[in-house]
Coordinates of C-alpha atoms in Angstrom, one line a residue:
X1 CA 0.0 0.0 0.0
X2 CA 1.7 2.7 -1.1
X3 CA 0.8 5.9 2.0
X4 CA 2.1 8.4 -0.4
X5 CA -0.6 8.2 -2.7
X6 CA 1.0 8.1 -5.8
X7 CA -1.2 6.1 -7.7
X8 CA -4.4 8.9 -6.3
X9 CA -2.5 11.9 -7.1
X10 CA -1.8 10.6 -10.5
X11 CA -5.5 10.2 -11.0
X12 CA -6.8 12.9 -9.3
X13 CA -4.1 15.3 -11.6
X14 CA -4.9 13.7 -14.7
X15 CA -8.4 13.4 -13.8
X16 CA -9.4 15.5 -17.0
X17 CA -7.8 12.9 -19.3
X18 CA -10.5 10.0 -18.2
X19 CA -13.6 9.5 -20.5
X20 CA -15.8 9.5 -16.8
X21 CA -15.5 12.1 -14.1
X22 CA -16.5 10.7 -11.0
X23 CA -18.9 13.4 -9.0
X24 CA -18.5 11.0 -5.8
X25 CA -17.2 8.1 -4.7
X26 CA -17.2 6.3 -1.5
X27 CA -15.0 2.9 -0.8
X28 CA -13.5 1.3 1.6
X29 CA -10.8 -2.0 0.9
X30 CA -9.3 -4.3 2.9
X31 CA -6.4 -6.3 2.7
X32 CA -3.1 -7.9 4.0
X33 CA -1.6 -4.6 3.7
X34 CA -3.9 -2.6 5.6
X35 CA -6.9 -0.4 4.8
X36 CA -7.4 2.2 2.0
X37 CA -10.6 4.2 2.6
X38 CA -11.5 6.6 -0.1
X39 CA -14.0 9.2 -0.1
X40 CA -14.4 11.5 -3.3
X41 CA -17.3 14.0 -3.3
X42 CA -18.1 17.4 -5.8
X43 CA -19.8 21.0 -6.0
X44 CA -20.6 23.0 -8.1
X45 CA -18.3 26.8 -8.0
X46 CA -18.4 30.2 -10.1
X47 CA -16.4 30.5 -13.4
X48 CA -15.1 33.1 -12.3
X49 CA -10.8 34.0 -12.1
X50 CA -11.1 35.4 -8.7
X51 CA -13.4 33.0 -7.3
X52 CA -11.2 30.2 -8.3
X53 CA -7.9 31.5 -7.2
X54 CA -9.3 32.5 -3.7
X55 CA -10.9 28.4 -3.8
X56 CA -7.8 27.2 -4.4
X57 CA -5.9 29.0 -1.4
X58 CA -6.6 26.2 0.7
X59 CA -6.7 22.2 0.3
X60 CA -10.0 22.1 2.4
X61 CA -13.4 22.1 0.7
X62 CA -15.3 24.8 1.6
X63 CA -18.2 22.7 2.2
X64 CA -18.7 19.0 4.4
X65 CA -20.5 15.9 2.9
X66 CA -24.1 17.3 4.7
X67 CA -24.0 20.7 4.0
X68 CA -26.2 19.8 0.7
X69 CA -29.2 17.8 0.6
X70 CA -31.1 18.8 3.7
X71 CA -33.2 21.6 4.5
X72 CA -33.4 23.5 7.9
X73 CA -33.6 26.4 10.0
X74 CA -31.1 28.4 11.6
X75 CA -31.5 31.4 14.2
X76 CA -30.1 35.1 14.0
X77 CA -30.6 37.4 17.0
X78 CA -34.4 37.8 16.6
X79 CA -34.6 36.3 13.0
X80 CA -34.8 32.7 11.9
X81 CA -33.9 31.8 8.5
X82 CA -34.5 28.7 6.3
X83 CA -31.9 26.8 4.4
X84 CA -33.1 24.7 1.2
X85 CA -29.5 22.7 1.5
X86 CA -28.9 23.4 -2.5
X87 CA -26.1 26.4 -1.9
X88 CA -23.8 26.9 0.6
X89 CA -21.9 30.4 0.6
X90 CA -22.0 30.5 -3.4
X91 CA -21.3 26.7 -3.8
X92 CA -24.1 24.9 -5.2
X93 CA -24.3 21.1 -4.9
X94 CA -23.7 18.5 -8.1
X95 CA -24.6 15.2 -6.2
X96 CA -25.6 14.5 -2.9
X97 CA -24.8 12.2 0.2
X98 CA -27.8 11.8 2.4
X99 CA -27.8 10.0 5.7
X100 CA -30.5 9.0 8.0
X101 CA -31.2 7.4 11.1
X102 CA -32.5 4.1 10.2
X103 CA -32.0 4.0 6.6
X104 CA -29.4 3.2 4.1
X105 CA -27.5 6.3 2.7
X106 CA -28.9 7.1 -0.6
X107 CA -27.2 9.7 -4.0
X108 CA -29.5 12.2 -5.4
X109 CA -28.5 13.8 -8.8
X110 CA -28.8 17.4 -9.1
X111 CA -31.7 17.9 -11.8
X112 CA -30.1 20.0 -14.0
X113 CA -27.5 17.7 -14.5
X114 CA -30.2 15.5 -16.3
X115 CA -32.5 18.2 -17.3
X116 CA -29.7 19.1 -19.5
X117 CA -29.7 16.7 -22.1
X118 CA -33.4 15.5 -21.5
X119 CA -31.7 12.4 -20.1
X120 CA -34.5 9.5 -19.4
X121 CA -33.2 6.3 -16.7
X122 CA -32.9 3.5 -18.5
X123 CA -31.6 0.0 -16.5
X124 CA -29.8 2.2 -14.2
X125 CA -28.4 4.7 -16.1
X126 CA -29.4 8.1 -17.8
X127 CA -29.3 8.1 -21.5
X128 CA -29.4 10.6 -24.4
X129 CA -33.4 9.3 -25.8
X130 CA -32.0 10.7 -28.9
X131 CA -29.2 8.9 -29.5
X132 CA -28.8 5.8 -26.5
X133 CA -25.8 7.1 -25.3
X134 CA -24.9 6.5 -21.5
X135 CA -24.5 10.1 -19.9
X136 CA -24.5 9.5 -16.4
X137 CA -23.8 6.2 -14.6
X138 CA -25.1 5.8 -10.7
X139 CA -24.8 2.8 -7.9
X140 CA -25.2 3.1 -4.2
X141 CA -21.5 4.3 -3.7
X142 CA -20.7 6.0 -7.2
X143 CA -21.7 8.4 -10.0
X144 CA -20.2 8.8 -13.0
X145 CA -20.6 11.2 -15.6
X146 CA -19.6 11.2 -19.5
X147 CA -16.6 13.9 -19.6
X148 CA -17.9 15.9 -22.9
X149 CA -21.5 16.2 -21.7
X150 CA -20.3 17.6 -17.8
X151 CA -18.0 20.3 -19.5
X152 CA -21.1 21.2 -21.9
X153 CA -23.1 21.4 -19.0
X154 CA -20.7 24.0 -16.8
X155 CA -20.5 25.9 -19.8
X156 CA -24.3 26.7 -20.5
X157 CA -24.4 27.2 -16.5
X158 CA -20.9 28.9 -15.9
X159 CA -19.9 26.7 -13.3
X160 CA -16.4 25.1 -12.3
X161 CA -16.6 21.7 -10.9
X162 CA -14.7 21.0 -7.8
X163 CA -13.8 17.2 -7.2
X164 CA -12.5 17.1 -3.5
X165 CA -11.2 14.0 -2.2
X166 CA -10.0 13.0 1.5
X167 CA -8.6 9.4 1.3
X168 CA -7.3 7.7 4.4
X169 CA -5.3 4.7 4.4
X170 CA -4.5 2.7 7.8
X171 CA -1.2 0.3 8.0
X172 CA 0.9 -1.0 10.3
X173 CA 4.5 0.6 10.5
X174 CA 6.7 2.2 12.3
X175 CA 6.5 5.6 10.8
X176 CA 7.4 9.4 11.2
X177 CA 5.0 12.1 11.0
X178 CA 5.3 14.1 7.9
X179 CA 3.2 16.6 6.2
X180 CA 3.8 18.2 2.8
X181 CA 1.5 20.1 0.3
X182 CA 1.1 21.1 -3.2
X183 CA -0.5 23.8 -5.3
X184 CA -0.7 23.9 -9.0
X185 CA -3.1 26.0 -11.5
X186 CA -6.4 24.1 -10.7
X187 CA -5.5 21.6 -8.1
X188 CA -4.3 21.2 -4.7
X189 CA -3.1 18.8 -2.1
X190 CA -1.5 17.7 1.1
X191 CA -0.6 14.4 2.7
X192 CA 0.0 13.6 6.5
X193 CA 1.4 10.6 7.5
X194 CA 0.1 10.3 11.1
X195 CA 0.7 7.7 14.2
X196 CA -1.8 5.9 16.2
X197 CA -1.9 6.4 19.5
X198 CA -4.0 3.4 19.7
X199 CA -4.9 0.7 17.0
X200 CA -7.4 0.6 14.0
X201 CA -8.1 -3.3 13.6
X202 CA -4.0 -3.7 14.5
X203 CA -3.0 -0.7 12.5
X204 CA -0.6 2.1 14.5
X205 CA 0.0 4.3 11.5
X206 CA -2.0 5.9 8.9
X207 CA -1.6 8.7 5.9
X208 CA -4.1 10.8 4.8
X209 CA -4.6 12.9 1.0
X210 CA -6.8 15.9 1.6
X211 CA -7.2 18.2 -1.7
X212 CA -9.6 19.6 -4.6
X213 CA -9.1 19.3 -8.6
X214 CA -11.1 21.3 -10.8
X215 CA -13.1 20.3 -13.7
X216 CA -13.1 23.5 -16.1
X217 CA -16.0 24.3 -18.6
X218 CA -16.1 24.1 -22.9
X219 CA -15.1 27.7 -23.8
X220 CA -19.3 27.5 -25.0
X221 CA -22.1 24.9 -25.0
X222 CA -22.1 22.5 -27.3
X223 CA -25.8 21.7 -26.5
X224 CA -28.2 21.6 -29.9
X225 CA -30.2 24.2 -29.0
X226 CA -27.7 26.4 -28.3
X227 CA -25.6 25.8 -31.8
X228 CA -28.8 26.4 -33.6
X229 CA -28.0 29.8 -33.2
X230 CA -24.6 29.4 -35.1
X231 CA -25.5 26.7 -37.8
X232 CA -22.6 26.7 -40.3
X233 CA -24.7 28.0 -43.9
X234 CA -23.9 25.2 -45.9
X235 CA -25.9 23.5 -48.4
X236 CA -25.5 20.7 -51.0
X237 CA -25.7 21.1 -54.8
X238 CA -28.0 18.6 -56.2
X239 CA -28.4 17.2 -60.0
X240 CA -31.8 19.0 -61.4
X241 CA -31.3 18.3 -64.9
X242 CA -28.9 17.9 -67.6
X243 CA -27.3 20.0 -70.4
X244 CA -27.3 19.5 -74.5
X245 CA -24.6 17.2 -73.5
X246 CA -26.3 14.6 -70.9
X247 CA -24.3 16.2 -68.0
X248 CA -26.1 17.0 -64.6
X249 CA -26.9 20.3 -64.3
X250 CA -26.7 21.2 -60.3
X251 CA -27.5 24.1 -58.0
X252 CA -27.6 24.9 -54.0
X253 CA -30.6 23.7 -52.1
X254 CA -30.5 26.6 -50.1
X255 CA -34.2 28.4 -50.3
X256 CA -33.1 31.5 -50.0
X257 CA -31.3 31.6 -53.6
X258 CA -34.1 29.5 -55.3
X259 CA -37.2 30.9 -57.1
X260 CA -40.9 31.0 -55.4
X261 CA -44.6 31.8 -55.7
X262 CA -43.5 35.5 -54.1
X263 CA -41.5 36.6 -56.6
X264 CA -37.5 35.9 -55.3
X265 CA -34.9 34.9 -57.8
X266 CA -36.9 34.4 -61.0
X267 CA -34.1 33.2 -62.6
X268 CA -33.2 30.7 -60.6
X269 CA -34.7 26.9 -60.3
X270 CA -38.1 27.3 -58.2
X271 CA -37.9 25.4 -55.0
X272 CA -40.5 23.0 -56.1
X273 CA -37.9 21.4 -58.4
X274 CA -38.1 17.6 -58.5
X275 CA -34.7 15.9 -57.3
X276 CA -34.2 12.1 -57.9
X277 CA -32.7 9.6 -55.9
X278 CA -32.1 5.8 -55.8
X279 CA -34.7 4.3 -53.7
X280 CA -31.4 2.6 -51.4
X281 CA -31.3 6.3 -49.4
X282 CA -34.2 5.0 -47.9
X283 CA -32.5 2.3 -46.0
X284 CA -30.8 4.8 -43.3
X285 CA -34.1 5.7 -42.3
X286 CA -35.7 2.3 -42.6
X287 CA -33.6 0.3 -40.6
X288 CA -33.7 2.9 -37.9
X289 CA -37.4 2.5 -36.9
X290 CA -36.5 4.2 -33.5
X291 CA -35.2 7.2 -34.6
X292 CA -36.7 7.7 -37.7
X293 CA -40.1 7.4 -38.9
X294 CA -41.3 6.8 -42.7
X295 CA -44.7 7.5 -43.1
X296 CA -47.0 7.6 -46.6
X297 CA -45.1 10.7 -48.0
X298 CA -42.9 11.5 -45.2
X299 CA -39.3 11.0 -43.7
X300 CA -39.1 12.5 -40.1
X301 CA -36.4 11.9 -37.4
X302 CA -37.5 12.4 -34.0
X303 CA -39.1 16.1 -33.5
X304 CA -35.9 17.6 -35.1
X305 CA -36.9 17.6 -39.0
X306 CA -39.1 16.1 -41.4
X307 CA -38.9 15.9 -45.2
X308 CA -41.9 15.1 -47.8
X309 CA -41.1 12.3 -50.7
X310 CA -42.5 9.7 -53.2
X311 CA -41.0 7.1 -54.9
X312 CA -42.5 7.5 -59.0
X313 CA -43.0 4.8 -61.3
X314 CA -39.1 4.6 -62.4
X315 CA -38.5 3.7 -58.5
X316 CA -37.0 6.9 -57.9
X317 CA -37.6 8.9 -54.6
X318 CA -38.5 12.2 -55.2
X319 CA -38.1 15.0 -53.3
X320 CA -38.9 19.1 -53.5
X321 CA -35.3 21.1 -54.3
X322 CA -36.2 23.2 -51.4
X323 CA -37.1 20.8 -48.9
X324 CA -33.8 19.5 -48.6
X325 CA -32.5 22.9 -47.7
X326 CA -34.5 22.9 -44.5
X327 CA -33.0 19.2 -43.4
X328 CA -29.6 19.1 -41.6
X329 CA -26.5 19.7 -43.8
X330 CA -25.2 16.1 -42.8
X331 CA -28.5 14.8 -43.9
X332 CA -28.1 16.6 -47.1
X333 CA -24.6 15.0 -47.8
X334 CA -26.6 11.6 -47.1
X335 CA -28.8 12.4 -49.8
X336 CA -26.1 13.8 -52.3
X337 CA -24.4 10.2 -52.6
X338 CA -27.6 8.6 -54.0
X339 CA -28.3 11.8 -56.1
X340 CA -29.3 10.9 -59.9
X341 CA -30.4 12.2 -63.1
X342 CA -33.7 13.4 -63.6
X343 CA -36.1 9.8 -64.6
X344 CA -39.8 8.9 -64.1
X345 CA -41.4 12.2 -63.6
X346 CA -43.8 12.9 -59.9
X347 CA -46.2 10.6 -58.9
X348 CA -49.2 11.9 -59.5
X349 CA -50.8 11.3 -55.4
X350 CA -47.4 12.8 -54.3
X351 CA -48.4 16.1 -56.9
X352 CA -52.1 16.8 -55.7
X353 CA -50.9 16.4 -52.2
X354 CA -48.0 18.9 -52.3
X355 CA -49.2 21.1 -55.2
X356 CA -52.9 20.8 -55.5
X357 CA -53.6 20.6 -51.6
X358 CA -56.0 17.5 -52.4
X359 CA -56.5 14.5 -50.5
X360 CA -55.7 11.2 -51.5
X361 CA -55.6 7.5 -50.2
X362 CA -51.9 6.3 -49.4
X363 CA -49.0 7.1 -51.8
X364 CA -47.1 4.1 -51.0
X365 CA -47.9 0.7 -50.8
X366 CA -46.3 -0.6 -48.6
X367 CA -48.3 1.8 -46.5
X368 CA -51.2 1.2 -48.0
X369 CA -51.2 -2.1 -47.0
X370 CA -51.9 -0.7 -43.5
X371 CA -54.5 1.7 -43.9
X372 CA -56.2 -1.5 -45.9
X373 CA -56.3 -3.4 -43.3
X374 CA -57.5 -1.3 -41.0
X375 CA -60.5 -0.1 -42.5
X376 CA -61.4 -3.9 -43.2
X377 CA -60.9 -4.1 -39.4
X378 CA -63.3 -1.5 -38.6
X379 CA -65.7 -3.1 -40.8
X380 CA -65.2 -6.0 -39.0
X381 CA -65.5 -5.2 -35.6
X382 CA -68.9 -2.8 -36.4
X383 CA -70.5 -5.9 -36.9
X384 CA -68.9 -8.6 -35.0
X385 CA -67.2 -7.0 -31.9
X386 CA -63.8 -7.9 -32.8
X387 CA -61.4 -7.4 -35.4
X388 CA -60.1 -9.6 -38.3
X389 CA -56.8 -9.1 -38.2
X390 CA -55.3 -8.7 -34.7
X391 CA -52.5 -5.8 -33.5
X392 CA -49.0 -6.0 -33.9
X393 CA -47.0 -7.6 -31.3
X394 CA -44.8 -5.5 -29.1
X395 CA -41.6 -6.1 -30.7
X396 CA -43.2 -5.3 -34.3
X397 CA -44.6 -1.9 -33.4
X398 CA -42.2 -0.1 -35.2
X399 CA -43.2 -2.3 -38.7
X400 CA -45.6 0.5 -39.8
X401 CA -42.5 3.0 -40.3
X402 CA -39.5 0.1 -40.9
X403 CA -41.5 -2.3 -43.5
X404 CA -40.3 -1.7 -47.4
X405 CA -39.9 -3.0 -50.8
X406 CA -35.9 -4.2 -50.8
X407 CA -33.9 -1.6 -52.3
X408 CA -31.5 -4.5 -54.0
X409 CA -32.0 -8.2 -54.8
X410 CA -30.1 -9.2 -52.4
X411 CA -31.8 -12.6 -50.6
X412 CA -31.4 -11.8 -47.2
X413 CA -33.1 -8.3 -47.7
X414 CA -36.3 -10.0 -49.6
X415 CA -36.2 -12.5 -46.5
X416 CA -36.7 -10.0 -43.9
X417 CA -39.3 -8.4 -46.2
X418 CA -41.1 -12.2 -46.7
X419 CA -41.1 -11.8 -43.1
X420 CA -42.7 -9.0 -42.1
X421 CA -45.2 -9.3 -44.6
X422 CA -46.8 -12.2 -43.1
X423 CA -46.9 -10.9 -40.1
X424 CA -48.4 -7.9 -41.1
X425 CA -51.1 -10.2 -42.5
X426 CA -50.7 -13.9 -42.1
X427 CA -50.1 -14.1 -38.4
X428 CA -52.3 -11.7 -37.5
X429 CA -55.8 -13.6 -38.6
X430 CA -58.0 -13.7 -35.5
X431 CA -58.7 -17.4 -35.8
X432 CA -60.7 -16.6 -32.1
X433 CA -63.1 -14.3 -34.0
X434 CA -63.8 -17.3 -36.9
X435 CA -64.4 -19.8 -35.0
X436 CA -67.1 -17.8 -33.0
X437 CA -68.6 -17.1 -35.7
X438 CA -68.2 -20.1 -38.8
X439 CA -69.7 -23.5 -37.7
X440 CA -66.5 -25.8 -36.7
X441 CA -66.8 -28.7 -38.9
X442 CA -66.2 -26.2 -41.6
X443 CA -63.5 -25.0 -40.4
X444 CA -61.3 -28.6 -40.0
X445 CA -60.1 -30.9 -42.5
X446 CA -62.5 -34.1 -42.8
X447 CA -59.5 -36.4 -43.0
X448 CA -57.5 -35.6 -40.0
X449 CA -60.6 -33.6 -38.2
X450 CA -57.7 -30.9 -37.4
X451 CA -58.2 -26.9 -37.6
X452 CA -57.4 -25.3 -41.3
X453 CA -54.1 -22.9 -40.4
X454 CA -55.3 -19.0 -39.8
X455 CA -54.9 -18.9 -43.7
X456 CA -57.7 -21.1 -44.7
X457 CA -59.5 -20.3 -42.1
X458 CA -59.6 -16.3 -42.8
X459 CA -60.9 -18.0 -46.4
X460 CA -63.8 -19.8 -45.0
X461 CA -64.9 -17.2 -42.9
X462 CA -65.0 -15.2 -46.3
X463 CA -66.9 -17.2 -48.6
X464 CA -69.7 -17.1 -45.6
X465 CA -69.8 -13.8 -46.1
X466 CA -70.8 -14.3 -49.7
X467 CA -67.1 -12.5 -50.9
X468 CA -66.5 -13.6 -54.6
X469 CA -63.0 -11.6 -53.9
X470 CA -62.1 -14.5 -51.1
X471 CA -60.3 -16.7 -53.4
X472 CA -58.2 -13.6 -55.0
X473 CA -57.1 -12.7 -51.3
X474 CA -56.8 -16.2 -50.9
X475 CA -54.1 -16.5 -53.4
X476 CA -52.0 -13.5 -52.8
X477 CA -52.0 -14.4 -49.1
X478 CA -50.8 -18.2 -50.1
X479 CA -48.5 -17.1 -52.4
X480 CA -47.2 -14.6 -49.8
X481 CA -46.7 -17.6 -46.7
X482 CA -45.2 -20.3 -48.9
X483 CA -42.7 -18.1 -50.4
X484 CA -41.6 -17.3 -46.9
X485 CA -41.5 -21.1 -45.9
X486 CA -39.6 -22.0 -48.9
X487 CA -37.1 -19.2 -48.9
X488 CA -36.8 -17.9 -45.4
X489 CA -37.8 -20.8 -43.4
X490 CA -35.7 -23.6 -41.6
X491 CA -33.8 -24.1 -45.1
X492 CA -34.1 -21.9 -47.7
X493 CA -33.7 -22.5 -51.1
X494 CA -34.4 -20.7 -54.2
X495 CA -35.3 -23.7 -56.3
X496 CA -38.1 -24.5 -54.3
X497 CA -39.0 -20.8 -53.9
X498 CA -39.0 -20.6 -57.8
X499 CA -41.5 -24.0 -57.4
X500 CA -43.9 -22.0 -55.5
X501 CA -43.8 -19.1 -58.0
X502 CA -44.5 -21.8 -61.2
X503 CA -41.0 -21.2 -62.5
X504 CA -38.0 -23.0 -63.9
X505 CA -36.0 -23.8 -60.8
X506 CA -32.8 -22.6 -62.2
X507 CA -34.8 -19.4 -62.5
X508 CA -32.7 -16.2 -61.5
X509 CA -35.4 -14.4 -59.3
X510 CA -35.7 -10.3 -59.4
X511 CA -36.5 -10.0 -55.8
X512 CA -37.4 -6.6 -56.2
X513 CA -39.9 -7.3 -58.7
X514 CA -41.1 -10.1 -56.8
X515 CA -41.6 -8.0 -53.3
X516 CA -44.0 -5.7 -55.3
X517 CA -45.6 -8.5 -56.9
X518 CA -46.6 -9.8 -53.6
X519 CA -47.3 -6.3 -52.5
X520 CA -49.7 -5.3 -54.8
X521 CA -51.5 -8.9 -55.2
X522 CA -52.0 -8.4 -51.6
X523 CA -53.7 -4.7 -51.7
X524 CA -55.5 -5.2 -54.8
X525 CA -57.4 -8.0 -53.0
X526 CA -57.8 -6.1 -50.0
X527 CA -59.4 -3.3 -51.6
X528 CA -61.6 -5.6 -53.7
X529 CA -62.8 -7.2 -50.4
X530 CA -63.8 -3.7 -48.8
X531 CA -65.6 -2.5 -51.7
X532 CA -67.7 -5.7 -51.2
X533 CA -67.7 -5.5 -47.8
X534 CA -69.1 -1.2 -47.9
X535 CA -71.7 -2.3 -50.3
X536 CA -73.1 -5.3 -48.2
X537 CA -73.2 -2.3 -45.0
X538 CA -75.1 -0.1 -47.5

């Protein structure tokens, strides 16, 4: 055990070097050697020059492990005052150490600290929501805070952070007493080395480090909300046309230099310029389902920004010129690298929505497919109490927002897309409701006397409705569920998938091609089925 504290001083003066600031920290160890006791504990101090030099005059603190945390009264002469226990003589508290009578000790967290970055407590730690980044780890003898978001948050307070330790370590020598100090630019110490008069658990000798290190802030926030004031002006040039030659012909995104309906820069391109893009740009966004959110005609991230699109007959997304101005300028890069020439034209929902302010049924089918089935639900469940096909389970919430036709052929792509569709449809059949309501020697097969699967089942209850559209729904659906057995089941295999389709089984599959198939089979028969469904209501 070394009682000089080399291996604490080292820490404690390099402290601003570690990825994690500890804000307190309370241990005590045992061993052959003897007994090292440590107690770390912070506050909260002005950024000011004077302030800090006067602080750092002396190794003590300036405040004791209770002066924060509890509130009480304390009597002047004639007047009595009330302490809330948050500041102490200008020092306001970071973390706190409370005691009680009969109770464990427990750490609160200043709220600020987590107020700061909206943190949220997520299996014991506090996390950016935005981004799942641990800010702020905490146990019953520790807290720990991520170094970059602690020097954003003194900055956008204009506070210092004092770390003050006061580590004791007990051994068993025959010593001298000593006693030596240190002062430096934003740190302090000194160490005693002490004898026993009597024993600590056989020790005669121990050494104490009493001191303070400062934590100083960024020179200015680097909090969102507060750079929004300073965004960099940059903006991406994207392909808008093409010249006599075939070259792309490109300009700035930035609104303020295109043309609008008010008259600015009528020579320029008007924001509502279409921009084209390969439909793989979508992907970031897809397979982010938590963060991002694509609706029918929309790409959004969180509350921060939203941009409108379509994706036109040439599978080309489409955005406005302008609207990708108003997105970040790293978002804007994103788009850039999937940036092609001008192909396909606007989809013609996507145009009466944005330009003609008319309403119209879902621009995207594989949002369509949705909004399909839920109005056959609704149907449905106005008549029999229930719906036909049942909600999402919890871990496919996000399906709504993350399901799309593959952006390449690739076979594990058109898996996860066999995948989801079934159980956006398949696997979500209320068998319960059927049976209730379709006599049950209808509904099992006479051989084996065993229930249809959900499939069959769903058909059945159907054709007792009188729907000549059953079979067609009937079909997509089947066509749907044994493609996914035979290509993304226990053992894939693309002969047996191109068996299922009616092809040669050397057959090369387009799986894009093939995903839309399936999607549009699907919807068609979906919205056959509702128009017979409205007019039996009528």
């Amino acid at each position: 055990m070394d009682k000089n504290y080399s291996d604490l001083i080292d820490l404690y003066t390099n402290i601003t070097k570690r990825e994690w600031i500890p804000l307190i920290d309370i241990k005590k160890e045992e061993s052959s050697e003897g007994i090292n006791d440590v107690f770390l504990f912070s506050a909260l101090i002005e950024n000011d020059e004077n302030v800090i030099n006067e602080y750092l005059k002396s190794p003590t603190w300036g405040f004791s492990v209770d002066t924060f945390g509890k509130s009480t009264f304390y009597k002047t002469g004639d007047e009595i005052y009330y302490v809330a226990g948050d500041i102490v003589d200008d020092i306001e508290y970071i973390v706190t150490y409370r005691t009680f009578n009969k109770y464990d000790p427990i750490i609160d967290i200043n709220p600020k600290l987590i107020w700061y970055g909206n943190l949220i407590v997520k299996n014991g730690e506090f996390i950016n929501p935005d981004n799942n980044r641990t800010m702020i780890k905490i146990n019953n003898s520790n807290v720990l805070v991520k170094r970059e978001y602690l020097r954003d948050f003194l900055a956008a307070n204009n506070k210092v952070l004092t770390i003050c330790f006061d580590n004791r370590r007990y051994y068993k020598e025959d010593t001298r007493m000593k006693y030596y100090s240190k002062d430096y630019a934003n740190y302090n110490y000194n160490i005693n080395l002490v004898r026993s008069s009597g024993e600590y658990q056989e020790n005669n000798a121990y050494s104490f480090l009493l001191g303070k290190t400062l934590i100083m802030p960024l020179s200015e926030p680097t909090h969102e909300h507060y750079q929004y004031f300073f965004e960099i002006d940059e903006y991406e040039d994207f392909i808008i046309g093409v010249d006599t030659d075939e070259k792309p012909i490109v300009f700035t995104c930035n609104e303020n230099k295109l043309a609008n309906y008010f008259g600015a820069n009528p020579e320029a391109p008007h924001f509502l310029t279409p921009v084209y893009f390969r439909r793989s740009v979508l992907d970031k966004y897809i397979n982010n389902p938590d963060d991002y959110t694509v609706a029918d005609g929309n790409i959004s991230y969180l509350d921060r920004w939203s941009v409108p699109f379509t994706i036109n007959e040439g599978d080309f997304v489409t955005v406005w010129l302008g609207d990708l101005g108003r997105i970040p300028y790293s978002e804007q890069k994103h788009w850039r690298l999937y940036n092609e020439k001008p192909e396909g034209g606007i989809e013609e929902k996507f145009f009466k929505r944005q330009i003609l302010a008319e309403w119209t049924d879902a621009i995207l089918p594989e949002r369509e497919i949705f909004h399909l089935i839920d109005r056959v639900n609704l149907i449905i469940e106005s008549k029999y109490g229930n719906k036909l096909f049942g909600e999402l389970g919890d871990a496919d919430k996000k399906l709504e927002s993350a399901f799309s036709i593959p952006s390449n052929s690739s076979v594990t792509i058109y898996q996860n897309f066999l995948m989801q569709l079934n159980k956006i449809t398949v696997e979500r059949i209320n068998t319960k409701l059927i049976k209730e309501n379709v006599k049950e020697d209808k509904l099992k097969d006479e051989k084996s006397g065993a229930f249809f699967g959900s499939r069959v089942q769903l058909n059945v209850f159907l054709e007792e409705l009188g729907l000549k559209s059953a079979a067609k729904l009937d079909n997509a659906l089947r066509l749907s569920y044994n493609s996914r057995n035979k290509l993304a089941g226990h053992k894939g295999s693309i002969k047996e998938y191109n068996k299922v389709w009616k092809r040669d089984v050397e057959f090369k599959p387009d799986f894009i091609s093939d995903s839309k198939l399936l999607l549009t089979g699907i919807n068609i028969a979906l919205v056959n089925i509702l128009e017979e469904l409205q007019n039996d209501s009528e």
